[in-house]
Amino acid sequence: MRVDQLHPWPTTVAEAEAIQDRLRLHVEPAGPRAFTLVAGLDVHYRDDERLTAAVVVLDAATLSVVEQATAHGRAAFPYVPGLFAFRELPALVEALEQLTVTPDLLVCDGHGLAHPRGFGLACHLGVLTGLPALGVGKTPFVGTHATPGPERGAWTPIVLDGSTVGRALRTQDGIKPVYVSPGHRIDLETATDQVVRLTPRHRLPEPVRRADHLARHPD
């Protein structure tokens, strides 16, 4: 599949923040509500710098693997809160470009609108690919939220500066919630529904779980 190179990879914090501020204007708040092929994306760090990016495309109905790809590399940017995506984006883009199928939805291990500048990894990948994208974080990043109820599907809004930017979502009864936020071409209700649908047994959506395993064990 094709990924548009909309900007050079930055080398300074100022350059990275400027890219986020510019591309944020291209985020679309709504899009399709049903998806046939869903891709999970994750990155595993082998040490402080070396990493493996993985993308796994699943059939949304059966959750069977359609295609998968990996890319090895080095962190492309220093660790700076709010700019973490720039460490991983080059390798993730390389993995996506190996795919022979184009997924209908990207499910990212990270955040979307729930980000200090409203432009997390899921927003960035969505804008670069033109595909609907959502973020699923294991820990909260910004904003405040109440604890959701204990049952599967329960959620509470994540609020930042008076705006709802995501949801704390319980994907299984009695386990820790995940933190869902829209990235690009998807609304919050659809993103929440998709995360529940794609998480039949575990805490994390199956596409992300498969991508995490592949990134850890690429061979």
PDB file of C-alpha atoms in Angstrom:
ATOM      1  CA  MET A   1       0.000   0.000   0.000  1.00  0.00           C
ATOM      2  CA  ARG A   2       1.041   3.611  -0.485  1.00  0.00           C
ATOM      3  CA  VAL A   3       1.848   6.060   2.302  1.00  0.00           C
ATOM      4  CA  ASP A   4       2.196   9.708   1.310  1.00  0.00           C
ATOM      5  CA  GLN A   5       5.366  11.425   2.494  1.00  0.00           C
ATOM      6  CA  LEU A   6       3.749  14.696   3.536  1.00  0.00           C
ATOM      7  CA  HIS A   7       6.791  16.008   5.384  1.00  0.00           C
ATOM      8  CA  PRO A   8      10.487  15.289   5.952  1.00  0.00           C
ATOM      9  CA  TRP A   9      11.337  13.501   9.178  1.00  0.00           C
ATOM     10  CA  PRO A  10      12.137  16.229  11.728  1.00  0.00           C
ATOM     11  CA  THR A  11      15.407  16.610  13.600  1.00  0.00           C
ATOM     12  CA  THR A  12      14.341  19.171  16.229  1.00  0.00           C
ATOM     13  CA  VAL A  13      11.461  19.601  18.638  1.00  0.00           C
ATOM     14  CA  ALA A  14      10.383  22.800  16.900  1.00  0.00           C
ATOM     15  CA  GLU A  15      10.215  21.037  13.531  1.00  0.00           C
ATOM     16  CA  ALA A  16       8.215  18.134  14.974  1.00  0.00           C
ATOM     17  CA  GLU A  17       5.711  20.398  16.729  1.00  0.00           C
ATOM     18  CA  ALA A  18       5.287  22.461  13.564  1.00  0.00           C
ATOM     19  CA  ILE A  19       4.496  19.296  11.585  1.00  0.00           C
ATOM     20  CA  GLN A  20       1.882  18.258  14.136  1.00  0.00           C
ATOM     21  CA  ASP A  21       0.293  21.700  14.150  1.00  0.00           C
ATOM     22  CA  ARG A  22       0.133  21.761  10.333  1.00  0.00           C
ATOM     23  CA  LEU A  23      -1.149  18.218   9.802  1.00  0.00           C
ATOM     24  CA  ARG A  24      -3.698  18.526  12.606  1.00  0.00           C
ATOM     25  CA  LEU A  25      -5.726  20.740  10.263  1.00  0.00           C
ATOM     26  CA  HIS A  26      -6.150  17.744   7.924  1.00  0.00           C
ATOM     27  CA  VAL A  27      -7.762  15.447  10.511  1.00  0.00           C
ATOM     28  CA  GLU A  28     -11.315  14.507   9.509  1.00  0.00           C
ATOM     29  CA  PRO A  29     -13.672  13.881  12.457  1.00  0.00           C
ATOM     30  CA  ALA A  30     -15.984  11.353  10.772  1.00  0.00           C
ATOM     31  CA  GLY A  31     -15.889   8.559   8.225  1.00  0.00           C
ATOM     32  CA  PRO A  32     -17.125   5.006   7.606  1.00  0.00           C
ATOM     33  CA  ARG A  33     -18.801   2.983  10.337  1.00  0.00           C
ATOM     34  CA  ALA A  34     -18.120  -0.553   9.070  1.00  0.00           C
ATOM     35  CA  PHE A  35     -14.797  -2.131   8.105  1.00  0.00           C
ATOM     36  CA  THR A  36     -13.775  -5.328   6.336  1.00  0.00           C
ATOM     37  CA  LEU A  37     -10.000  -5.375   6.859  1.00  0.00           C
ATOM     38  CA  VAL A  38      -8.506  -3.984  10.075  1.00  0.00           C
ATOM     39  CA  ALA A  39      -4.790  -3.553  10.711  1.00  0.00           C
ATOM     40  CA  GLY A  40      -3.089  -3.509  14.083  1.00  0.00           C
ATOM     41  CA  LEU A  41       0.178  -1.614  14.463  1.00  0.00           C
ATOM     42  CA  ASP A  42       2.746  -1.853  17.236  1.00  0.00           C
ATOM     43  CA  VAL A  43       6.445  -1.332  17.880  1.00  0.00           C
ATOM     44  CA  HIS A  44       8.765  -3.356  20.107  1.00  0.00           C
ATOM     45  CA  TYR A  45      12.018  -1.870  21.375  1.00  0.00           C
ATOM     46  CA  ARG A  46      14.950  -4.269  21.470  1.00  0.00           C
ATOM     47  CA  ASP A  47      16.982  -1.726  23.439  1.00  0.00           C
ATOM     48  CA  ASP A  48      16.850   2.067  23.840  1.00  0.00           C
ATOM     49  CA  GLU A  49      17.269   2.625  20.112  1.00  0.00           C
ATOM     50  CA  ARG A  50      16.720  -0.548  18.068  1.00  0.00           C
ATOM     51  CA  LEU A  51      13.109  -1.371  17.302  1.00  0.00           C
ATOM     52  CA  THR A  52      10.839  -3.572  15.208  1.00  0.00           C
ATOM     53  CA  ALA A  53       7.584  -2.234  13.788  1.00  0.00           C
ATOM     54  CA  ALA A  54       4.806  -4.662  12.907  1.00  0.00           C
ATOM     55  CA  VAL A  55       1.495  -4.435  11.092  1.00  0.00           C
ATOM     56  CA  VAL A  56      -1.003  -7.290  11.036  1.00  0.00           C
ATOM     57  CA  VAL A  57      -4.112  -7.146   8.834  1.00  0.00           C
ATOM     58  CA  LEU A  58      -7.105  -9.166  10.030  1.00  0.00           C
ATOM     59  CA  ASP A  59     -10.458 -10.029   8.542  1.00  0.00           C
ATOM     60  CA  ALA A  60     -12.788  -8.001  10.749  1.00  0.00           C
ATOM     61  CA  ALA A  61     -15.476 -10.704  10.760  1.00  0.00           C
ATOM     62  CA  THR A  62     -13.327 -13.731  11.608  1.00  0.00           C
ATOM     63  CA  LEU A  63     -10.213 -12.065  13.087  1.00  0.00           C
ATOM     64  CA  SER A  64      -8.083 -14.345  10.912  1.00  0.00           C
ATOM     65  CA  VAL A  65      -4.771 -13.017   9.589  1.00  0.00           C
ATOM     66  CA  VAL A  66      -4.875 -11.750   5.995  1.00  0.00           C
ATOM     67  CA  GLU A  67      -1.356 -10.314   5.753  1.00  0.00           C
ATOM     68  CA  GLN A  68       1.448  -9.094   7.990  1.00  0.00           C
ATOM     69  CA  ALA A  69       4.737  -7.221   7.676  1.00  0.00           C
ATOM     70  CA  THR A  70       7.637  -6.043   9.827  1.00  0.00           C
ATOM     71  CA  ALA A  71      10.373  -3.442   9.552  1.00  0.00           C
ATOM     72  CA  HIS A  72      13.510  -3.120  11.659  1.00  0.00           C
ATOM     73  CA  GLY A  73      15.095   0.194  12.445  1.00  0.00           C
ATOM     74  CA  ARG A  74      16.286   2.642  15.035  1.00  0.00           C
ATOM     75  CA  ALA A  75      14.336   5.237  16.962  1.00  0.00           C
ATOM     76  CA  ALA A  76      14.209   8.201  14.604  1.00  0.00           C
ATOM     77  CA  PHE A  77      13.747  10.936  17.213  1.00  0.00           C
ATOM     78  CA  PRO A  78      14.622  11.540  20.864  1.00  0.00           C
ATOM     79  CA  TYR A  79      12.070  10.692  23.518  1.00  0.00           C
ATOM     80  CA  VAL A  80      10.031  13.865  24.052  1.00  0.00           C
ATOM     81  CA  PRO A  81       6.534  13.689  25.587  1.00  0.00           C
ATOM     82  CA  GLY A  82       3.962  14.463  22.913  1.00  0.00           C
ATOM     83  CA  LEU A  83       6.419  13.706  20.101  1.00  0.00           C
ATOM     84  CA  PHE A  84       6.804   9.993  20.708  1.00  0.00           C
ATOM     85  CA  ALA A  85       5.244   9.145  17.331  1.00  0.00           C
ATOM     86  CA  PHE A  86       8.254  10.522  15.503  1.00  0.00           C
ATOM     87  CA  ARG A  87      10.447   7.817  17.056  1.00  0.00           C
ATOM     88  CA  GLU A  88       8.342   5.088  15.467  1.00  0.00           C
ATOM     89  CA  LEU A  89       6.752   6.530  12.343  1.00  0.00           C
ATOM     90  CA  PRO A  90       9.537   5.763   9.822  1.00  0.00           C
ATOM     91  CA  ALA A  91       9.559   2.055  10.719  1.00  0.00           C
ATOM     92  CA  LEU A  92       5.756   1.849  10.840  1.00  0.00           C
ATOM     93  CA  VAL A  93       5.521   3.492   7.417  1.00  0.00           C
ATOM     94  CA  GLU A  94       8.087   1.046   6.047  1.00  0.00           C
ATOM     95  CA  ALA A  95       6.049  -1.891   7.355  1.00  0.00           C
ATOM     96  CA  LEU A  96       2.797  -0.490   5.929  1.00  0.00           C
ATOM     97  CA  GLU A  97       4.373   0.008   2.511  1.00  0.00           C
ATOM     98  CA  GLN A  98       5.137  -3.721   2.324  1.00  0.00           C
ATOM     99  CA  LEU A  99       1.439  -4.631   2.411  1.00  0.00           C
ATOM    100  CA  THR A 100      -0.182  -5.845  -0.795  1.00  0.00           C
ATOM    101  CA  VAL A 101      -3.672  -5.205   0.626  1.00  0.00           C
ATOM    102  CA  THR A 102      -4.989  -1.890   1.917  1.00  0.00           C
ATOM    103  CA  PRO A 103      -6.785  -2.119   5.262  1.00  0.00           C
ATOM    104  CA  ASP A 104      -9.999  -0.215   5.922  1.00  0.00           C
ATOM    105  CA  LEU A 105      -9.040   0.742   9.477  1.00  0.00           C
ATOM    106  CA  LEU A 106      -5.773   1.231  11.376  1.00  0.00           C
ATOM    107  CA  VAL A 107      -5.807   0.307  15.067  1.00  0.00           C
ATOM    108  CA  CYS A 108      -2.749   1.878  16.673  1.00  0.00           C
ATOM    109  CA  ASP A 109      -1.056   1.135  19.968  1.00  0.00           C
ATOM    110  CA  GLY A 110      -1.111   4.755  21.093  1.00  0.00           C
ATOM    111  CA  HIS A 111      -3.360   7.797  21.121  1.00  0.00           C
ATOM    112  CA  GLY A 112      -5.180   9.967  18.621  1.00  0.00           C
ATOM    113  CA  LEU A 113      -6.925  13.184  19.643  1.00  0.00           C
ATOM    114  CA  ALA A 114      -6.090  12.450  23.295  1.00  0.00           C
ATOM    115  CA  HIS A 115      -2.785  14.251  22.895  1.00  0.00           C
ATOM    116  CA  PRO A 116      -1.373  17.616  24.057  1.00  0.00           C
ATOM    117  CA  ARG A 117      -1.632  19.078  20.527  1.00  0.00           C
ATOM    118  CA  GLY A 118      -4.572  16.923  19.446  1.00  0.00           C
ATOM    119  CA  PHE A 119      -2.396  14.951  17.044  1.00  0.00           C
ATOM    120  CA  GLY A 120      -1.181  11.630  18.391  1.00  0.00           C
ATOM    121  CA  LEU A 121       0.155   8.617  16.482  1.00  0.00           C
ATOM    122  CA  ALA A 122      -3.275   7.493  15.239  1.00  0.00           C
ATOM    123  CA  CYS A 123      -3.996  10.950  13.798  1.00  0.00           C
ATOM    124  CA  HIS A 124      -0.579  11.068  12.140  1.00  0.00           C
ATOM    125  CA  LEU A 125      -0.817   7.635  10.539  1.00  0.00           C
ATOM    126  CA  GLY A 126      -4.379   8.328   9.451  1.00  0.00           C
ATOM    127  CA  VAL A 127      -3.436  11.554   7.690  1.00  0.00           C
ATOM    128  CA  LEU A 128      -0.348  10.008   6.037  1.00  0.00           C
ATOM    129  CA  THR A 129      -2.318   7.017   4.712  1.00  0.00           C
ATOM    130  CA  GLY A 130      -5.710   8.653   4.214  1.00  0.00           C
ATOM    131  CA  LEU A 131      -7.245   5.731   6.133  1.00  0.00           C
ATOM    132  CA  PRO A 132      -9.559   5.723   9.138  1.00  0.00           C
ATOM    133  CA  ALA A 133      -7.425   5.282  12.249  1.00  0.00           C
ATOM    134  CA  LEU A 134      -7.977   5.042  15.985  1.00  0.00           C
ATOM    135  CA  GLY A 135      -5.703   4.877  18.988  1.00  0.00           C
ATOM    136  CA  VAL A 136      -5.863   2.456  21.899  1.00  0.00           C
ATOM    137  CA  GLY A 137      -3.568   3.309  24.797  1.00  0.00           C
ATOM    138  CA  LYS A 138      -2.767   1.052  27.728  1.00  0.00           C
ATOM    139  CA  THR A 139      -2.353   4.056  30.021  1.00  0.00           C
ATOM    140  CA  PRO A 140      -3.984   7.505  29.989  1.00  0.00           C
ATOM    141  CA  PHE A 141      -1.950  10.359  28.529  1.00  0.00           C
ATOM    142  CA  VAL A 142      -3.875  13.616  28.827  1.00  0.00           C
ATOM    143  CA  GLY A 143      -7.123  14.884  30.314  1.00  0.00           C
ATOM    144  CA  THR A 144      -9.261  13.573  33.121  1.00  0.00           C
ATOM    145  CA  HIS A 145     -11.787  10.769  33.342  1.00  0.00           C
ATOM    146  CA  ALA A 146     -13.863   8.935  35.905  1.00  0.00           C
ATOM    147  CA  THR A 147     -13.485   5.197  36.412  1.00  0.00           C
ATOM    148  CA  PRO A 148     -15.853   3.308  34.081  1.00  0.00           C
ATOM    149  CA  GLY A 149     -18.209   0.664  35.415  1.00  0.00           C
ATOM    150  CA  PRO A 150     -16.874  -2.881  35.883  1.00  0.00           C
ATOM    151  CA  GLU A 151     -18.762  -4.477  32.977  1.00  0.00           C
ATOM    152  CA  ARG A 152     -17.525  -5.001  29.419  1.00  0.00           C
ATOM    153  CA  GLY A 153     -18.413  -2.015  27.248  1.00  0.00           C
ATOM    154  CA  ALA A 154     -18.647   0.486  30.106  1.00  0.00           C
ATOM    155  CA  TRP A 155     -16.902   3.794  29.411  1.00  0.00           C
ATOM    156  CA  THR A 156     -16.385   7.317  30.674  1.00  0.00           C
ATOM    157  CA  PRO A 157     -15.282  10.346  28.655  1.00  0.00           C
ATOM    158  CA  ILE A 158     -11.721  11.627  28.646  1.00  0.00           C
ATOM    159  CA  VAL A 159     -11.956  15.413  28.881  1.00  0.00           C
ATOM    160  CA  LEU A 160      -9.157  17.826  27.993  1.00  0.00           C
ATOM    161  CA  ASP A 161      -9.616  21.596  28.232  1.00  0.00           C
ATOM    162  CA  GLY A 162     -13.381  21.163  28.285  1.00  0.00           C
ATOM    163  CA  SER A 163     -13.551  18.925  25.197  1.00  0.00           C
ATOM    164  CA  THR A 164     -14.094  15.170  25.000  1.00  0.00           C
ATOM    165  CA  VAL A 165     -11.073  13.651  23.261  1.00  0.00           C
ATOM    166  CA  GLY A 166     -11.551   9.950  24.013  1.00  0.00           C
ATOM    167  CA  ARG A 167     -12.982   7.343  26.354  1.00  0.00           C
ATOM    168  CA  ALA A 168     -11.742   5.105  29.124  1.00  0.00           C
ATOM    169  CA  LEU A 169     -13.266   1.800  27.996  1.00  0.00           C
ATOM    170  CA  ARG A 170     -13.684  -1.494  29.808  1.00  0.00           C
ATOM    171  CA  THR A 171     -13.132  -4.215  27.215  1.00  0.00           C
ATOM    172  CA  GLN A 172     -13.680  -7.165  29.562  1.00  0.00           C
ATOM    173  CA  ASP A 173     -15.532  -7.516  32.846  1.00  0.00           C
ATOM    174  CA  GLY A 174     -13.473  -6.404  35.819  1.00  0.00           C
ATOM    175  CA  ILE A 175     -10.163  -5.728  34.023  1.00  0.00           C
ATOM    176  CA  LYS A 176      -8.286  -2.443  33.605  1.00  0.00           C
ATOM    177  CA  PRO A 177      -9.760  -0.121  30.987  1.00  0.00           C
ATOM    178  CA  VAL A 178      -8.029   0.936  27.800  1.00  0.00           C
ATOM    179  CA  TYR A 179      -7.981   4.490  26.500  1.00  0.00           C
ATOM    180  CA  VAL A 180      -9.610   4.983  23.096  1.00  0.00           C
ATOM    181  CA  SER A 181      -9.364   8.106  20.974  1.00  0.00           C
ATOM    182  CA  PRO A 182     -10.203   8.840  17.337  1.00  0.00           C
ATOM    183  CA  GLY A 183      -7.331   9.429  14.963  1.00  0.00           C
ATOM    184  CA  HIS A 184      -8.622  10.251  11.480  1.00  0.00           C
ATOM    185  CA  ARG A 185     -11.829   9.662   9.513  1.00  0.00           C
ATOM    186  CA  ILE A 186     -13.607   8.059  12.456  1.00  0.00           C
ATOM    187  CA  ASP A 187     -15.836   9.394  15.220  1.00  0.00           C
ATOM    188  CA  LEU A 188     -15.569   8.485  18.876  1.00  0.00           C
ATOM    189  CA  GLU A 189     -18.705   6.343  18.913  1.00  0.00           C
ATOM    190  CA  THR A 190     -17.494   4.248  15.978  1.00  0.00           C
ATOM    191  CA  ALA A 191     -13.997   3.972  17.450  1.00  0.00           C
ATOM    192  CA  THR A 192     -15.442   2.709  20.731  1.00  0.00           C
ATOM    193  CA  ASP A 193     -17.703   0.219  18.957  1.00  0.00           C
ATOM    194  CA  GLN A 194     -14.813  -1.114  16.881  1.00  0.00           C
ATOM    195  CA  VAL A 195     -12.552  -1.591  19.900  1.00  0.00           C
ATOM    196  CA  VAL A 196     -15.248  -3.612  21.665  1.00  0.00           C
ATOM    197  CA  ARG A 197     -15.926  -5.684  18.540  1.00  0.00           C
ATOM    198  CA  LEU A 198     -12.226  -6.397  18.022  1.00  0.00           C
ATOM    199  CA  THR A 199     -11.636  -7.422  21.648  1.00  0.00           C
ATOM    200  CA  PRO A 200     -13.573 -10.652  22.176  1.00  0.00           C
ATOM    201  CA  ARG A 201     -11.408 -12.237  24.884  1.00  0.00           C
ATOM    202  CA  HIS A 202      -8.533 -10.080  26.095  1.00  0.00           C
ATOM    203  CA  ARG A 203      -7.901  -6.542  27.298  1.00  0.00           C
ATOM    204  CA  LEU A 204      -6.402  -5.255  24.034  1.00  0.00           C
ATOM    205  CA  PRO A 205      -7.953  -5.449  20.549  1.00  0.00           C
ATOM    206  CA  GLU A 206      -6.913  -8.520  18.621  1.00  0.00           C
ATOM    207  CA  PRO A 207      -5.165  -6.578  15.814  1.00  0.00           C
ATOM    208  CA  VAL A 208      -2.898  -4.831  18.335  1.00  0.00           C
ATOM    209  CA  ARG A 209      -2.256  -8.059  20.247  1.00  0.00           C
ATOM    210  CA  ARG A 210      -1.208  -9.800  17.028  1.00  0.00           C
ATOM    211  CA  ALA A 211       1.012  -6.879  16.017  1.00  0.00           C
ATOM    212  CA  ASP A 212       2.637  -6.829  19.462  1.00  0.00           C
ATOM    213  CA  HIS A 213       3.428 -10.546  19.202  1.00  0.00           C
ATOM    214  CA  LEU A 214       4.820 -10.181  15.700  1.00  0.00           C
ATOM    215  CA  ALA A 215       6.994  -7.218  16.692  1.00  0.00           C
ATOM    216  CA  ARG A 216       8.418  -9.244  19.579  1.00  0.00           C
ATOM    217  CA  HIS A 217       8.875 -12.392  17.499  1.00  0.00           C
ATOM    218  CA  PRO A 218       9.361 -11.281  13.875  1.00  0.00           C
ATOM    219  CA  ASP A 219      11.130 -14.496  12.869  1.00  0.00           C
TER     220      ASP A 219
END
